[in-house]
Short mmCIF file of C-alpha atoms and ligand atoms in Angstrom, two decimals:
data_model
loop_
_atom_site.label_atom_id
_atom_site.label_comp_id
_atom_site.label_asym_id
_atom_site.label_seq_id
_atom_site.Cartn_x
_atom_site.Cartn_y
_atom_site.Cartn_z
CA UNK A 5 101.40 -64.14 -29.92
CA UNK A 6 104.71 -62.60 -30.86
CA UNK A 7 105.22 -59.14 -30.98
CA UNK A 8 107.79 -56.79 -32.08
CA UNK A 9 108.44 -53.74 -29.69
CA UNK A 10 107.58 -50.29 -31.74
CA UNK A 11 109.66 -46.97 -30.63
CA UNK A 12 108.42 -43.52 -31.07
CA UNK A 13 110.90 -40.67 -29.60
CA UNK A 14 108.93 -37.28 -28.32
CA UNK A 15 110.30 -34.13 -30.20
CA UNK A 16 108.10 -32.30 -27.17
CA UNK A 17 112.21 -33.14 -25.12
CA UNK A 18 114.24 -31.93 -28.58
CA UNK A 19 115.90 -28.88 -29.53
CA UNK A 20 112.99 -27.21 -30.88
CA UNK A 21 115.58 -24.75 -32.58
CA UNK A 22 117.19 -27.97 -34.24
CA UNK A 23 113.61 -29.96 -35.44
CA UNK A 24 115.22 -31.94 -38.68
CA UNK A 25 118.63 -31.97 -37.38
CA UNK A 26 116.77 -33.62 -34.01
CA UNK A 27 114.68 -35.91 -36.84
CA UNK A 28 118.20 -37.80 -38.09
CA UNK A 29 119.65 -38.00 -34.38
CA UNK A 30 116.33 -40.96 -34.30
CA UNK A 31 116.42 -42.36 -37.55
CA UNK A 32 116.46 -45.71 -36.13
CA UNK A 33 112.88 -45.09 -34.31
CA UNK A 34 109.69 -46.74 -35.86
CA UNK A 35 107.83 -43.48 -35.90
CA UNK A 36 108.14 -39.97 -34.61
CA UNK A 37 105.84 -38.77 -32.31
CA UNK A 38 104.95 -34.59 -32.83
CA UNK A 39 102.63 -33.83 -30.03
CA UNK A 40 100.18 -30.37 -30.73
CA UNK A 41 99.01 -29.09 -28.18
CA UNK A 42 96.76 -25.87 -28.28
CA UNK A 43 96.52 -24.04 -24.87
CA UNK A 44 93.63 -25.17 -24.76
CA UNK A 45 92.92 -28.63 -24.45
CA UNK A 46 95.82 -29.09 -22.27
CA UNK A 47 97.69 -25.70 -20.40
CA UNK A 48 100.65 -25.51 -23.19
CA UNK A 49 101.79 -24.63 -26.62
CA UNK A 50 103.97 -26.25 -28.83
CA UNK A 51 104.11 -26.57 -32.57
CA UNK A 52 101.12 -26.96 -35.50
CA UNK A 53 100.29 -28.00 -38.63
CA UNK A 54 102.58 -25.86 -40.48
CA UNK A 55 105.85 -26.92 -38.73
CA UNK A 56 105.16 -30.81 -39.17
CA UNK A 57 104.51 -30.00 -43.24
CA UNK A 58 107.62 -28.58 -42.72
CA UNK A 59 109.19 -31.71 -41.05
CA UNK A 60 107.51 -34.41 -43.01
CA UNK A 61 109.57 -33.33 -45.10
CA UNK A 62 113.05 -33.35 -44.11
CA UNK A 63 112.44 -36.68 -41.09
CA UNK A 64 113.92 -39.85 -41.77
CA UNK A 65 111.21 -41.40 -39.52
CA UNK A 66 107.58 -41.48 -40.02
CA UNK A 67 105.77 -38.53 -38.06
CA UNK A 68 102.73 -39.71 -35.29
CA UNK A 69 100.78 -36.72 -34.69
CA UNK A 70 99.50 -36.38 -31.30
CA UNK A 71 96.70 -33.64 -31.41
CA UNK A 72 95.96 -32.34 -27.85
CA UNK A 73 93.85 -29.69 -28.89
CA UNK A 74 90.00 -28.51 -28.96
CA UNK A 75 88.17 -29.27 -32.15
CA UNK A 76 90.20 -31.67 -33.71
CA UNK A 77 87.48 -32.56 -36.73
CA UNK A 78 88.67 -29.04 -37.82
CA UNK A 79 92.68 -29.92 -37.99
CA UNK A 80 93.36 -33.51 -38.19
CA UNK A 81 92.85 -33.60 -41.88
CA UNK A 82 95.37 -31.25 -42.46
CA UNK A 83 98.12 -33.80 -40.76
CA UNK A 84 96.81 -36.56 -42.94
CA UNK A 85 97.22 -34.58 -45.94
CA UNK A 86 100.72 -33.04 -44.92
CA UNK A 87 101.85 -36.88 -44.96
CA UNK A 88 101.33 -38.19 -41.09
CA UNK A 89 101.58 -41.59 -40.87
CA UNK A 90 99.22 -41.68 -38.01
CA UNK A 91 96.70 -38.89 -36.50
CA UNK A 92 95.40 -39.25 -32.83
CA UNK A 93 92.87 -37.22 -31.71
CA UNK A 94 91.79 -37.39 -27.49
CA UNK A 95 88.53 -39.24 -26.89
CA UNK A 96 87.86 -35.93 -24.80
CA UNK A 97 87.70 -33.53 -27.04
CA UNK A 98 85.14 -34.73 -29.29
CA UNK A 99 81.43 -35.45 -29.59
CA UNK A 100 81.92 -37.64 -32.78
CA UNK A 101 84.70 -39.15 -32.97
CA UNK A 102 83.80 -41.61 -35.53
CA UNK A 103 83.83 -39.02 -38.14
CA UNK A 104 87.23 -37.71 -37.29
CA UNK A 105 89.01 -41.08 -38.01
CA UNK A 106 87.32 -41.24 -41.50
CA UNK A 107 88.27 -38.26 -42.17
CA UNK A 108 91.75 -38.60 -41.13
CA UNK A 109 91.58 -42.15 -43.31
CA UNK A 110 90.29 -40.61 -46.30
CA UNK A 111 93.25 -38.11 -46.08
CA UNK A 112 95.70 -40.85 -45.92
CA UNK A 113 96.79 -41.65 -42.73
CA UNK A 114 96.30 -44.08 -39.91
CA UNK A 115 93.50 -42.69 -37.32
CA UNK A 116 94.59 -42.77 -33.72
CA UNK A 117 91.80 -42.25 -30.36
CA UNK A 118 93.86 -41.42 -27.28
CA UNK A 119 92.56 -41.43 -23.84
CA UNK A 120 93.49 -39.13 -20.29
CA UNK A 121 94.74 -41.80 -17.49
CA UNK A 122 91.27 -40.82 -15.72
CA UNK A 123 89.28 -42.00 -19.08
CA UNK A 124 88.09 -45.32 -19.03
CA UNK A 125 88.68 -47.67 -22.13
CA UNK A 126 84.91 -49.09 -22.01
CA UNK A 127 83.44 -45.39 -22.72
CA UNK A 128 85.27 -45.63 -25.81
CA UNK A 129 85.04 -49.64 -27.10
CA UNK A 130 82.26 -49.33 -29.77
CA UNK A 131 84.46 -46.76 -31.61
CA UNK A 132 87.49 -48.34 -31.54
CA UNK A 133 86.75 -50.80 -34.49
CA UNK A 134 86.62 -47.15 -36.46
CA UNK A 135 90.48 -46.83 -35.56
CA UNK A 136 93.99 -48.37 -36.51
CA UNK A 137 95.74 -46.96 -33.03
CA UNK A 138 94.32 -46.63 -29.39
CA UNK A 139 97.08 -43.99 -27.48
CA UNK A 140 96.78 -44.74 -23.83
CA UNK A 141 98.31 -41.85 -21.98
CA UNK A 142 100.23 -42.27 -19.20
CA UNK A 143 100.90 -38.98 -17.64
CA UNK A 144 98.05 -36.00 -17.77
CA UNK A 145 98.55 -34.63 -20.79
CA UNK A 146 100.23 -31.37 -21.46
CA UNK A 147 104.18 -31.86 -20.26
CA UNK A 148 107.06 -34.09 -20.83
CA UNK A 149 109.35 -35.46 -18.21
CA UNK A 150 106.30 -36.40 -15.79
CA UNK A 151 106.08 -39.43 -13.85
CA UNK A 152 104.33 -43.00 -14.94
CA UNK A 153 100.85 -43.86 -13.98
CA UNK A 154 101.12 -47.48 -13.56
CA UNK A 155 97.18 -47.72 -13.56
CA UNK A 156 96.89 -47.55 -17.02
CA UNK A 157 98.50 -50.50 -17.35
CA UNK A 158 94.81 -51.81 -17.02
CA UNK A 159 93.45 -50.50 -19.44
CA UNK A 160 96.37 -51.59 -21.94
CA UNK A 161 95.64 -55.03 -20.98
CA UNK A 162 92.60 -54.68 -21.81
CA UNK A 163 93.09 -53.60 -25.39
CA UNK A 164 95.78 -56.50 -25.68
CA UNK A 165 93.06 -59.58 -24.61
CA UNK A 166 90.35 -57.61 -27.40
CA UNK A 167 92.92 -57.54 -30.00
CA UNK A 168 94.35 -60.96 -30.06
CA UNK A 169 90.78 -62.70 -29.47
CA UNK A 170 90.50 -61.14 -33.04
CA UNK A 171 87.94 -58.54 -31.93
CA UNK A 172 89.68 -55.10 -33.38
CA UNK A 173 92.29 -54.74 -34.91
CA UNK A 174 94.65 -51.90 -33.51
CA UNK A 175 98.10 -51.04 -32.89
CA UNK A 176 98.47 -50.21 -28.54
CA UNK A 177 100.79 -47.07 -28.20
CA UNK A 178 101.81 -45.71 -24.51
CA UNK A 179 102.71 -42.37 -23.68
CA UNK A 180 104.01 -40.65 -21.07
CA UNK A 181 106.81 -41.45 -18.57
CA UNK A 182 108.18 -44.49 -20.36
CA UNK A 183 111.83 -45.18 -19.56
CA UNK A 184 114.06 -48.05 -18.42
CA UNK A 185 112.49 -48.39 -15.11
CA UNK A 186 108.92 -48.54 -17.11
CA UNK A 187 108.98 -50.06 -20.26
CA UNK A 188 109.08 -53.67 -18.87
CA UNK A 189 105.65 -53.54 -17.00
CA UNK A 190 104.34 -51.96 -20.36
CA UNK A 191 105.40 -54.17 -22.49
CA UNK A 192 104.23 -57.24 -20.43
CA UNK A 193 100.97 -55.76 -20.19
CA UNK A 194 100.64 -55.54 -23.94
CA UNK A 195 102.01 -52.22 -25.64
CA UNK A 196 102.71 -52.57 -29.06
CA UNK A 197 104.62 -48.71 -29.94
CA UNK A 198 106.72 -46.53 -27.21
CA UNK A 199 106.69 -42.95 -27.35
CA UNK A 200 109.42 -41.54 -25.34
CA UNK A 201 110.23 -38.09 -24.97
CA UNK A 202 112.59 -37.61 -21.85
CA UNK A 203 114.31 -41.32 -21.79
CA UNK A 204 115.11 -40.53 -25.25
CA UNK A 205 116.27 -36.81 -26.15
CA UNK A 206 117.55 -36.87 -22.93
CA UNK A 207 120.04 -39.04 -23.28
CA UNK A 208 123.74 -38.54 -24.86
CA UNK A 209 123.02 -40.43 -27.60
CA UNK A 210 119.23 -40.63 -29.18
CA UNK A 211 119.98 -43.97 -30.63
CA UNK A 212 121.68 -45.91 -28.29
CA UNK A 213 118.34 -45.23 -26.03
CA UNK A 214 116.32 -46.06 -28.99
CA UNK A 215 117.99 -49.54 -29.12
CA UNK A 216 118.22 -50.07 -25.08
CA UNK A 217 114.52 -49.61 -25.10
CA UNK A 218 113.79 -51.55 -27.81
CA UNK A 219 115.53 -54.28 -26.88
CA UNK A 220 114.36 -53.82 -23.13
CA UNK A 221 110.48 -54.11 -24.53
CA UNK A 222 111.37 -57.22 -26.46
CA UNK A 223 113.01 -59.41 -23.68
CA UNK A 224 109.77 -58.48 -21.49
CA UNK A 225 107.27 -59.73 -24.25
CA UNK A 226 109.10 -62.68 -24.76
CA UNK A 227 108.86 -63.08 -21.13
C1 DX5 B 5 102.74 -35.44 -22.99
C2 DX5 B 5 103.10 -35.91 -24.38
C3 DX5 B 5 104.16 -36.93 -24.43
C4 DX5 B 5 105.48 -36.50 -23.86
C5 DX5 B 5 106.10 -37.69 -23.21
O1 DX5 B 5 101.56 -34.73 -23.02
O2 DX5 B 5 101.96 -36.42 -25.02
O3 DX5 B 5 104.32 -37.42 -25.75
O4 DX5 B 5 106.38 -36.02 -24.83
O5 DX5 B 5 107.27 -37.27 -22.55
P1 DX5 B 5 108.03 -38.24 -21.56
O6 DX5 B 5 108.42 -39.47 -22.33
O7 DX5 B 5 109.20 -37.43 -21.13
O8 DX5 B 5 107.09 -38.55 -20.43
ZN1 ZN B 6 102.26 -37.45 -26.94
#
């Protein structure tokens, strides 16, 4: 089955005093990935709702809203209605998860479930069908610039053999610690969309890691 590799750059490694100027430096990407987090759910802070309205906005590329935080029934809505192309909510931090990704549908927007690296896929099958994106994380949530867990390479698989038998039908994302020394072994084991934070706003030029990756992905799914 041919695939086409999907990049999403991190903003969690821009210039949060430059957000839209940092959204052009990726136009190329497939999607944008915003990552909320809420002191809470994971020990950090970043941005909310009211910055991504703000973004949405002004970004070339469509935002994926990664919603590390308590409660998300309460919030992910909001994203949907703000203009998110997708809304992923952690598999953790709700009792009902079901409800969240109608919600988040009926607002407009693609409905993500992401799981911890400790969080096994098979907990979460039965509610998958409910979603359009599964976000397997690859680092503990919480920080960029953290080192891949090759175990959850696993699970991606997985995810991969379920969707191509035709049994769901969802879109596999990755995050956390994807680079050029990881993005092979990811893309082999089935990841559809790349979110890169470090490998990509690190770099002297956004795009030019954007494309390296992207064509990286591809060679390794062609095999
Ligand atoms: C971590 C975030 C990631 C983070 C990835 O909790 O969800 O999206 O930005 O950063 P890198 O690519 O540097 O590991
Ligand atoms: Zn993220």
């Amino acid at each position: 089955m041919s695939r086409e590799p999907l990049i999403a750059p991190s903003l969690l490694s821009a210039d949060f005093a430059r957000l839209g100027e940092e959204a052009q430096r990726v136009a190329d990407a497939d999607w944008l990935h915003f990552d909320v987090m809420d002191a809470h759910f994971v020990p950090n802070l970043t941005f909310g709702l009211p910055v991504m309205a703000a973004l949405q906005k002004v970004s070339p590329v469509p935002l994926d809203c990664h919603l590390m935080i308590e409660d998300p029934g309460r919030w992910a809505p909001g994203y949907a209605e703000a203009g998110a192309r997708n809304v992923t909510i952690h598999a953790e931090a709700t009792a009902d998860p079901r409800a969240v990704a109608r919600d988040i549908r009926a607002a407009g927007a693609l409905a993500g479930l992401a799981i911890k690296p400790g969080t096994p896929l098979e907990d979460h099958l039965d509610v998958l069908r409910d979603f359009d994106t599964l976000l397997v994380m690859s680092v503990e949530p919480g920080f960029g610039g953290q080192s891949f867990i090759a175990d959850v390479l696993t699970k991606v698989a997985t995810a991969r053999r379920l969707v191509d038998a035709g049994d769901m039908t969802l879109l596999v994302e990755i995050d956390g610690g994807i680079n050029a020394d990881t993005i092979e072994q990811a893309a082999e084991a089935g990841v559809d969309m790349f979110v890169a934070g470090s490998a990509v706003y690190g770099a002297e030029d956004p795009g030019t890691a954007i494309a390296a990756l992207r064509a990286q992905a591809a060679a390794a799914m062609r095999g």
